[in-house]
Tab-separated table of N, CA and C in Angstrom:
chain	number	residue	atom	x	y	z
R	307	UNK	N	6.064	-11.464	12.063
R	307	UNK	CA	5.897	-11.481	10.623
R	307	UNK	C	5.449	-10.099	10.120
R	308	UNK	N	4.489	-9.492	10.844
R	308	UNK	CA	4.001	-8.188	10.413
R	308	UNK	C	5.124	-7.161	10.427
R	309	UNK	N	5.932	-7.154	11.490
R	309	UNK	CA	7.036	-6.204	11.563
R	309	UNK	C	7.998	-6.388	10.397
R	310	UNK	N	8.305	-7.629	10.056
R	310	UNK	CA	9.215	-7.884	8.937
R	310	UNK	C	8.636	-7.325	7.641
R	311	UNK	N	7.369	-7.601	7.398
R	311	UNK	CA	6.734	-7.099	6.181
R	311	UNK	C	6.689	-5.578	6.191
R	312	UNK	N	6.298	-5.017	7.315
R	312	UNK	CA	6.183	-3.566	7.433
R	312	UNK	C	7.526	-2.880	7.199
R	313	UNK	N	8.591	-3.473	7.692
R	313	UNK	CA	9.912	-2.861	7.593
R	313	UNK	C	10.657	-3.210	6.313
R	314	UNK	N	10.083	-4.064	5.474
R	314	UNK	CA	10.751	-4.454	4.230
R	314	UNK	C	11.011	-3.229	3.344
R	315	UNK	N	10.070	-2.317	3.269
R	315	UNK	CA	10.270	-1.134	2.439
R	315	UNK	C	11.418	-0.286	2.969
R	316	UNK	N	11.478	-0.100	4.278
R	316	UNK	CA	12.572	0.688	4.855
R	316	UNK	C	13.915	0.017	4.605
R	317	UNK	N	13.954	-1.301	4.697
R	317	UNK	CA	15.192	-2.031	4.412
R	317	UNK	C	15.581	-1.867	2.954
R	318	UNK	N	14.591	-1.914	2.055
R	318	UNK	CA	14.881	-1.731	0.627
R	318	UNK	C	15.447	-0.339	0.369
R	319	UNK	N	14.859	0.678	0.982
R	319	UNK	CA	15.336	2.046	0.771
R	319	UNK	C	16.775	2.224	1.240
R	320	UNK	N	17.188	1.449	2.228
R	320	UNK	CA	18.567	1.537	2.722
R	320	UNK	C	19.565	1.032	1.678
R	321	UNK	N	19.107	0.238	0.718
R	321	UNK	CA	19.988	-0.259	-0.340
R	321	UNK	C	20.476	0.871	-1.231
R	322	UNK	N	19.673	1.912	-1.358
R	322	UNK	CA	19.980	3.008	-2.253
R	322	UNK	C	19.662	4.324	-1.558
R	323	UNK	N	20.574	4.810	-0.713
R	323	UNK	CA	20.307	6.039	0.034
R	323	UNK	C	19.902	7.188	-0.887
R	324	UNK	N	18.871	7.913	-0.469
R	324	UNK	CA	18.369	9.034	-1.245
R	324	UNK	C	17.289	8.650	-2.249
R	325	UNK	N	17.090	7.362	-2.428
R	325	UNK	CA	16.064	6.936	-3.381
R	325	UNK	C	14.677	7.030	-2.761
R	326	UNK	N	13.681	6.948	-3.585
R	326	UNK	CA	12.290	6.854	-3.163
R	326	UNK	C	11.738	5.566	-3.748
R	327	UNK	N	10.646	5.110	-3.190
R	327	UNK	CA	10.058	3.868	-3.679
R	327	UNK	C	8.752	4.145	-4.401
R	328	UNK	N	8.573	3.458	-5.503
R	328	UNK	CA	7.275	3.369	-6.150
R	328	UNK	C	6.829	1.943	-5.892
R	329	UNK	N	5.630	1.773	-5.389
R	329	UNK	CA	5.178	0.421	-5.073
R	329	UNK	C	3.971	0.046	-5.916
R	330	UNK	N	3.818	-1.241	-6.097
R	330	UNK	CA	2.659	-1.770	-6.789
R	330	UNK	C	2.278	-3.073	-6.117
R	331	UNK	N	1.080	-3.513	-6.359
R	331	UNK	CA	0.685	-4.843	-5.921
R	331	UNK	C	-0.269	-5.421	-6.949
R	332	UNK	N	-0.294	-6.723	-7.024
R	332	UNK	CA	-1.221	-7.462	-7.871
R	332	UNK	C	-1.638	-8.696	-7.087
R	333	UNK	N	-2.666	-9.360	-7.568
R	333	UNK	CA	-3.060	-10.636	-6.977
R	333	UNK	C	-3.344	-11.604	-8.121
R	334	UNK	N	-2.920	-12.822	-7.949
R	334	UNK	CA	-3.120	-13.874	-8.946
R	334	UNK	C	-3.680	-15.104	-8.242
R	335	UNK	N	-4.276	-16.031	-9.000
R	335	UNK	CA	-4.661	-17.293	-8.366
R	335	UNK	C	-3.428	-17.917	-7.696
R	336	UNK	N	-3.621	-18.523	-6.547
R	336	UNK	CA	-2.490	-19.076	-5.795
R	336	UNK	C	-1.666	-20.030	-6.656
R	337	UNK	N	-2.319	-20.751	-7.545
R	337	UNK	CA	-1.590	-21.676	-8.420
R	337	UNK	C	-0.644	-20.946	-9.375
R	338	UNK	N	-0.842	-19.651	-9.564
R	338	UNK	CA	-0.004	-18.842	-10.458
R	338	UNK	C	1.012	-17.985	-9.710
R	339	UNK	N	0.983	-18.036	-8.383
R	339	UNK	CA	1.795	-17.120	-7.588
R	339	UNK	C	3.294	-17.271	-7.852
R	340	UNK	N	3.800	-18.479	-7.854
R	340	UNK	CA	5.248	-18.674	-8.057
R	340	UNK	C	5.685	-18.115	-9.402
R	341	UNK	N	4.948	-18.412	-10.448
R	341	UNK	CA	5.305	-17.913	-11.775
R	341	UNK	C	5.215	-16.402	-11.866
R	342	UNK	N	4.201	-15.829	-11.251
R	342	UNK	CA	4.039	-14.375	-11.286
R	342	UNK	C	5.171	-13.682	-10.530
R	343	UNK	N	5.553	-14.237	-9.385
R	343	UNK	CA	6.652	-13.628	-8.632
R	343	UNK	C	7.975	-13.790	-9.373
R	344	UNK	N	8.179	-14.936	-10.023
R	344	UNK	CA	9.391	-15.126	-10.828
R	344	UNK	C	9.434	-14.108	-11.965
R	345	UNK	N	8.304	-13.909	-12.613
R	345	UNK	CA	8.238	-12.908	-13.685
R	345	UNK	C	8.564	-11.521	-13.143
R	346	UNK	N	7.959	-11.158	-12.019
R	346	UNK	CA	8.214	-9.839	-11.432
R	346	UNK	C	9.693	-9.670	-11.099
R	347	UNK	N	10.313	-10.688	-10.562
R	347	UNK	CA	11.736	-10.604	-10.219
R	347	UNK	C	12.582	-10.445	-11.475
R	348	UNK	N	12.215	-11.205	-12.522
R	348	UNK	CA	12.959	-11.145	-13.779
R	348	UNK	C	12.874	-9.741	-14.395
R	349	UNK	N	11.665	-9.171	-14.455
R	349	UNK	CA	11.550	-7.842	-15.070
R	349	UNK	C	12.152	-6.759	-14.175
R	350	UNK	N	12.066	-6.941	-12.874
R	350	UNK	CA	12.716	-5.990	-11.966
R	350	UNK	C	14.225	-6.040	-12.171
R	351	UNK	N	14.796	-7.233	-12.212
R	351	UNK	CA	16.241	-7.359	-12.415
R	351	UNK	C	16.670	-6.789	-13.763
R	352	UNK	N	15.829	-6.945	-14.786
R	352	UNK	CA	16.161	-6.444	-16.112
R	352	UNK	C	15.919	-4.958	-16.299
R	353	UNK	N	15.282	-4.316	-15.337
R	353	UNK	CA	14.918	-2.906	-15.489
R	353	UNK	C	16.046	-1.943	-15.164
R	354	UNK	N	17.056	-2.429	-14.459
R	354	UNK	CA	18.107	-1.526	-14.007
R	354	UNK	C	17.769	-0.821	-12.702
R	355	UNK	N	16.578	-1.097	-12.156
R	355	UNK	CA	16.183	-0.532	-10.870
R	355	UNK	C	16.386	-1.575	-9.785
R	356	UNK	N	16.641	-1.123	-8.591
R	356	UNK	CA	16.688	-2.038	-7.452
R	356	UNK	C	15.307	-2.105	-6.842
R	357	UNK	N	15.064	-3.161	-6.085
R	357	UNK	CA	13.782	-3.253	-5.423
R	357	UNK	C	13.580	-4.603	-4.792
R	358	UNK	N	12.431	-4.770	-4.199
R	358	UNK	CA	12.138	-6.011	-3.508
R	358	UNK	C	10.693	-6.435	-3.699
R	359	UNK	N	10.442	-7.687	-3.344
R	359	UNK	CA	9.110	-8.271	-3.475
R	359	UNK	C	8.749	-8.897	-2.134
R	360	UNK	N	7.555	-8.580	-1.649
R	360	UNK	CA	7.004	-9.231	-0.458
R	360	UNK	C	5.582	-9.635	-0.806
R	361	UNK	N	5.018	-10.566	-0.060
R	361	UNK	CA	3.668	-10.968	-0.413
R	361	UNK	C	2.951	-11.745	0.652
R	362	UNK	N	1.733	-12.083	0.311
R	362	UNK	CA	0.852	-12.883	1.137
R	362	UNK	C	0.734	-14.221	0.416
R	363	UNK	N	1.561	-15.147	0.733
R	363	UNK	CA	1.606	-16.397	-0.028
R	363	UNK	C	0.271	-17.126	-0.018
R	364	UNK	N	-0.535	-16.917	0.991
R	364	UNK	CA	-1.793	-17.644	1.090
R	364	UNK	C	-2.913	-17.126	0.220
R	365	UNK	N	-2.825	-15.877	-0.237
R	365	UNK	CA	-3.934	-15.341	-1.025
R	365	UNK	C	-3.543	-14.851	-2.415
R	366	UNK	N	-2.317	-15.081	-2.827
R	366	UNK	CA	-1.902	-14.733	-4.178
R	366	UNK	C	-1.543	-13.272	-4.382
R	367	UNK	N	-1.500	-12.492	-3.326
R	367	UNK	CA	-1.206	-11.070	-3.411
R	367	UNK	C	0.279	-10.854	-3.137
R	368	UNK	N	0.929	-10.045	-3.983
R	368	UNK	CA	2.307	-9.670	-3.675
R	368	UNK	C	2.558	-8.227	-4.072
R	369	UNK	N	3.556	-7.650	-3.430
R	369	UNK	CA	3.897	-6.244	-3.572
R	369	UNK	C	5.318	-6.141	-4.104
R	370	UNK	N	5.534	-5.182	-4.984
R	370	UNK	CA	6.865	-4.918	-5.510
R	370	UNK	C	7.169	-3.447	-5.251
R	371	UNK	N	8.349	-3.191	-4.729
R	371	UNK	CA	8.805	-1.809	-4.525
R	371	UNK	C	9.996	-1.577	-5.442
R	372	UNK	N	9.925	-0.538	-6.253
R	372	UNK	CA	11.023	-0.161	-7.143
R	372	UNK	C	11.680	1.073	-6.547
R	373	UNK	N	12.984	1.045	-6.437
R	373	UNK	CA	13.713	2.203	-5.925
R	373	UNK	C	14.098	3.082	-7.098
R	374	UNK	N	13.829	4.372	-6.960
R	374	UNK	CA	14.119	5.280	-8.059
R	374	UNK	C	14.453	6.655	-7.547
R	375	UNK	N	14.995	7.445	-8.440
R	375	UNK	CA	15.247	8.859	-8.166
R	375	UNK	C	14.053	9.623	-8.724
R	376	UNK	N	13.205	10.196	-7.864
R	376	UNK	CA	12.002	10.868	-8.359
R	376	UNK	C	12.285	12.079	-9.241
R	377	UNK	N	13.516	12.596	-9.206
R	377	UNK	CA	13.876	13.741	-10.039
R	377	UNK	C	14.432	13.317	-11.394
R	378	UNK	N	14.580	12.019	-11.607
R	378	UNK	CA	15.115	11.478	-12.850
R	378	UNK	C	13.963	10.898	-13.664
R	379	UNK	N	13.569	11.606	-14.715
R	379	UNK	CA	12.408	11.195	-15.514
R	379	UNK	C	12.583	9.790	-16.078
R	380	UNK	N	13.785	9.417	-16.463
R	380	UNK	CA	14.009	8.074	-17.020
R	380	UNK	C	13.790	7.002	-15.959
R	381	UNK	N	14.235	7.252	-14.746
R	381	UNK	CA	14.028	6.312	-13.645
R	381	UNK	C	12.534	6.125	-13.363
R	382	UNK	N	11.800	7.229	-13.360
R	382	UNK	CA	10.357	7.174	-13.122
R	382	UNK	C	9.664	6.421	-14.255
R	383	UNK	N	10.077	6.667	-15.488
R	383	UNK	CA	9.473	5.987	-16.637
R	383	UNK	C	9.769	4.482	-16.609
R	384	UNK	N	10.990	4.112	-16.234
R	384	UNK	CA	11.307	2.679	-16.112
R	384	UNK	C	10.419	2.022	-15.067
R	385	UNK	N	10.197	2.699	-13.955
R	385	UNK	CA	9.319	2.155	-12.906
R	385	UNK	C	7.888	2.032	-13.415
R	386	UNK	N	7.415	3.007	-14.171
R	386	UNK	CA	6.066	2.953	-14.727
R	386	UNK	C	5.924	1.766	-15.678
R	387	UNK	N	6.932	1.562	-16.537
R	387	UNK	CA	6.899	0.416	-17.463
R	387	UNK	C	6.975	-0.906	-16.706
R	388	UNK	N	7.776	-0.943	-15.670
R	388	UNK	CA	7.904	-2.143	-14.850
R	388	UNK	C	6.575	-2.473	-14.184
R	389	UNK	N	5.912	-1.476	-13.634
R	389	UNK	CA	4.593	-1.669	-13.054
R	389	UNK	C	3.654	-2.265	-14.100
R	390	UNK	N	3.664	-1.697	-15.300
R	390	UNK	CA	2.799	-2.193	-16.370
R	390	UNK	C	3.078	-3.648	-16.715
R	391	UNK	N	4.341	-4.014	-16.772
R	391	UNK	CA	4.697	-5.401	-17.101
R	391	UNK	C	4.204	-6.368	-16.029
R	392	UNK	N	4.293	-5.973	-14.779
R	392	UNK	CA	3.837	-6.832	-13.684
R	392	UNK	C	2.321	-6.950	-13.699
R	393	UNK	N	1.627	-5.854	-13.919
R	393	UNK	CA	0.162	-5.886	-13.973
R	393	UNK	C	-0.310	-6.698	-15.171
R	394	UNK	N	0.285	-6.481	-16.333
R	394	UNK	CA	-0.112	-7.229	-17.534
R	394	UNK	C	0.054	-8.727	-17.308
R	395	UNK	N	1.145	-9.120	-16.680
R	395	UNK	CA	1.374	-10.539	-16.401
R	395	UNK	C	0.309	-11.082	-15.452
R	396	UNK	N	-0.022	-10.330	-14.427
R	396	UNK	CA	-1.054	-10.770	-13.475
R	396	UNK	C	-2.398	-10.952	-14.170
R	397	UNK	N	-2.764	-10.010	-15.028
R	397	UNK	CA	-4.032	-10.115	-15.747
R	397	UNK	C	-4.034	-11.333	-16.661
R	398	UNK	N	-2.909	-11.587	-17.324
R	398	UNK	CA	-2.806	-12.742	-18.221
R	398	UNK	C	-2.925	-14.054	-17.455
R	399	UNK	N	-2.579	-14.041	-16.177
R	399	UNK	CA	-2.670	-15.243	-15.347
R	399	UNK	C	-4.039	-15.390	-14.677
R	400	UNK	N	-4.980	-14.532	-15.035
R	400	UNK	CA	-6.307	-14.595	-14.433
R	400	UNK	C	-6.398	-13.863	-13.115
R	401	UNK	N	-5.428	-12.981	-12.872
R	401	UNK	CA	-5.403	-12.226	-11.624
R	401	UNK	C	-6.044	-10.866	-11.779
R	402	UNK	N	-5.702	-10.002	-10.860
R	402	UNK	CA	-6.273	-8.659	-10.825
R	402	UNK	C	-5.156	-7.629	-10.713
R	403	UNK	N	-5.457	-6.406	-11.155
R	403	UNK	CA	-4.437	-5.364	-11.198
R	403	UNK	C	-4.042	-4.850	-9.818
R	404	UNK	N	-4.825	-5.133	-8.824
R	404	UNK	CA	-4.469	-4.739	-7.469
R	404	UNK	C	-5.132	-5.689	-6.498
R	405	UNK	N	-4.422	-6.043	-5.463
R	405	UNK	CA	-4.955	-7.001	-4.526
R	405	UNK	C	-5.384	-6.405	-3.212
R	406	UNK	N	-4.935	-5.180	-2.938
R	406	UNK	CA	-5.146	-4.713	-1.578
R	406	UNK	C	-5.158	-3.197	-1.462
R	407	UNK	N	-4.317	-2.508	-2.193
R	407	UNK	CA	-4.130	-1.087	-1.945
R	407	UNK	C	-5.012	-0.179	-2.779
R	408	UNK	N	-5.899	-0.734	-3.558
R	408	UNK	CA	-6.843	0.084	-4.295
R	408	UNK	C	-6.325	0.577	-5.618
R	409	UNK	N	-7.177	1.263	-6.304
R	409	UNK	CA	-6.893	1.712	-7.653
R	409	UNK	C	-6.142	3.033	-7.654
R	410	UNK	N	-6.586	3.977	-6.859
R	410	UNK	CA	-5.913	5.273	-6.799
R	410	UNK	C	-5.769	5.902	-8.169
R	411	UNK	N	-4.590	6.428	-8.472
R	411	UNK	CA	-4.312	7.015	-9.780
R	411	UNK	C	-3.614	6.006	-10.692
R	412	UNK	N	-2.700	5.249	-10.134
R	412	UNK	CA	-1.792	4.434	-10.930
R	412	UNK	C	-2.388	3.225	-11.615
R	413	UNK	N	-3.570	2.800	-11.228
R	413	UNK	CA	-4.135	1.587	-11.820
R	413	UNK	C	-5.432	1.847	-12.578
R	414	UNK	N	-5.806	3.096	-12.768
R	414	UNK	CA	-7.074	3.405	-13.425
R	414	UNK	C	-7.178	2.774	-14.811
R	415	UNK	N	-6.106	2.835	-15.595
R	415	UNK	CA	-6.178	2.277	-16.947
R	415	UNK	C	-6.387	0.769	-16.915
R	416	UNK	N	-5.859	0.110	-15.895
R	416	UNK	CA	-6.024	-1.344	-15.794
R	416	UNK	C	-7.412	-1.709	-15.287
R	417	UNK	N	-7.976	-0.869	-14.439
R	417	UNK	CA	-9.345	-1.108	-13.984
R	417	UNK	C	-10.293	-1.100	-15.175
R	418	UNK	N	-10.099	-0.166	-16.072
R	418	UNK	CA	-10.948	-0.085	-17.261
R	418	UNK	C	-10.803	-1.338	-18.114
R	419	UNK	N	-9.604	-1.865	-18.222
R	419	UNK	CA	-9.400	-3.093	-19.011
R	419	UNK	C	-9.967	-4.308	-18.308
R	420	UNK	N	-9.804	-4.351	-17.004
R	420	UNK	CA	-10.220	-5.522	-16.240
R	420	UNK	C	-11.725	-5.562	-15.982
R	421	UNK	N	-12.314	-4.412	-15.713
R	421	UNK	CA	-13.731	-4.355	-15.335
R	421	UNK	C	-14.477	-3.244	-16.071
R	422	UNK	N	-14.150	-3.037	-17.332
R	422	UNK	CA	-14.762	-1.952	-18.091
R	422	UNK	C	-16.273	-1.991	-18.110
R	423	UNK	N	-16.841	-3.200	-18.102
R	423	UNK	CA	-18.298	-3.323	-18.132
R	423	UNK	C	-18.951	-2.837	-16.840
R	424	UNK	N	-18.182	-2.778	-15.762
R	424	UNK	CA	-18.736	-2.336	-14.483
R	424	UNK	C	-18.541	-0.845	-14.205
R	425	UNK	N	-17.758	-0.173	-15.026
R	425	UNK	CA	-17.467	1.233	-14.751
R	425	UNK	C	-18.718	2.113	-14.707
R	426	UNK	N	-19.705	1.924	-15.586
R	426	UNK	CA	-20.914	2.759	-15.452
R	426	UNK	C	-21.593	2.570	-14.082
R	427	UNK	N	-21.641	1.348	-13.592
R	427	UNK	CA	-22.226	1.102	-12.273
R	427	UNK	C	-21.396	1.782	-11.184
R	428	UNK	N	-20.081	1.640	-11.250
R	428	UNK	CA	-19.204	2.263	-10.260
R	428	UNK	C	-19.338	3.781	-10.286
R	429	UNK	N	-19.429	4.362	-11.485
R	429	UNK	CA	-19.609	5.815	-11.586
R	429	UNK	C	-20.942	6.244	-10.975
R	430	UNK	N	-21.982	5.445	-11.190
R	430	UNK	CA	-23.291	5.760	-10.622
R	430	UNK	C	-23.273	5.748	-9.107
R	431	UNK	N	-22.606	4.755	-8.534
R	431	UNK	CA	-22.490	4.685	-7.072
R	431	UNK	C	-21.698	5.884	-6.561
R	432	UNK	N	-20.609	6.203	-7.256
R	432	UNK	CA	-19.787	7.349	-6.861
R	432	UNK	C	-20.620	8.637	-6.894
R	433	UNK	N	-21.392	8.843	-7.952
R	433	UNK	CA	-22.228	10.049	-8.053
R	433	UNK	C	-23.283	10.097	-6.954
R	434	UNK	N	-23.847	8.945	-6.627
R	434	UNK	CA	-24.866	8.885	-5.587
R	434	UNK	C	-24.278	9.272	-4.229
R	435	UNK	N	-23.113	8.757	-3.918
R	435	UNK	CA	-22.493	9.013	-2.618
R	435	UNK	C	-21.712	10.322	-2.565
R	436	UNK	N	-21.305	10.816	-3.717
R	436	UNK	CA	-20.449	12.002	-3.772
R	436	UNK	C	-20.886	12.891	-4.943
R	437	UNK	N	-22.096	13.469	-4.865
R	437	UNK	CA	-22.623	14.233	-6.006
R	437	UNK	C	-21.778	15.447	-6.381
R	438	UNK	N	-21.008	15.969	-5.446
R	438	UNK	CA	-20.165	17.135	-5.740
R	438	UNK	C	-18.751	16.754	-6.167
R	439	UNK	N	-18.450	15.476	-6.187
R	439	UNK	CA	-17.139	15.018	-6.642
R	439	UNK	C	-15.982	15.499	-5.796
R	440	UNK	N	-16.199	15.594	-4.480
R	440	UNK	CA	-15.151	16.130	-3.602
R	440	UNK	C	-14.353	15.045	-2.879
R	441	UNK	N	-14.841	13.810	-2.908
R	441	UNK	CA	-14.122	12.735	-2.218
R	441	UNK	C	-13.210	12.011	-3.208
R	442	UNK	N	-11.922	12.141	-2.983
R	442	UNK	CA	-10.914	11.518	-3.845
R	442	UNK	C	-11.154	11.815	-5.324
R	443	UNK	N	-11.230	13.083	-5.699
R	443	UNK	CA	-11.520	13.415	-7.092
R	443	UNK	C	-10.477	12.825	-8.047
R	444	UNK	N	-10.979	12.166	-9.101
R	444	UNK	CA	-10.105	11.584	-10.106
R	444	UNK	C	-9.480	10.267	-9.715
R	445	UNK	N	-9.774	9.773	-8.525
R	445	UNK	CA	-9.206	8.509	-8.081
R	445	UNK	C	-10.303	7.453	-8.065
R	446	UNK	N	-9.892	6.232	-8.098
R	446	UNK	CA	-10.720	5.048	-7.950
R	446	UNK	C	-11.602	4.761	-9.157
R	447	UNK	N	-12.411	5.717	-9.581
R	447	UNK	CA	-13.289	5.515	-10.738
R	447	UNK	C	-12.849	6.486	-11.831
R	448	UNK	N	-12.418	5.971	-12.977
R	448	UNK	CA	-11.969	6.889	-14.045
R	448	UNK	C	-13.086	7.825	-14.483
R	449	UNK	N	-12.717	9.057	-14.725
R	449	UNK	CA	-13.657	10.056	-15.230
R	449	UNK	C	-13.916	9.722	-16.695
R	450	UNK	N	-15.189	9.686	-17.118
R	450	UNK	CA	-15.470	9.327	-18.519
R	450	UNK	C	-14.934	10.349	-19.498
């Protein structure tokens, strides 16, 4: 099972030689998983991008990979909008903007919407552990 999941991205990339993948993940209550995955498939199909969906059916987490041409600004923008639509749907279902891969750069705006009241605490912990701001600068905790 792990090999299949691990190789799903490579198989997806073979659908469109020369493409790159932008990936996202969200997590929803298990009772919302089928609807959330159907929504993700619908918006992916409507985006004009190719891609695939894999997930952890037992914990409500699923991943979507969008295939795009990184040199084509329109392709990148469509992927960004697609990511937003999937995240917005997950939040509306009582889920979270990321289930496993962290906030990084791409989910900072959603972290603020989902847990804005906790950001001062998160910033304080970050400052305590990283007073010089050298560990993952600009990632995980939005700069005020």
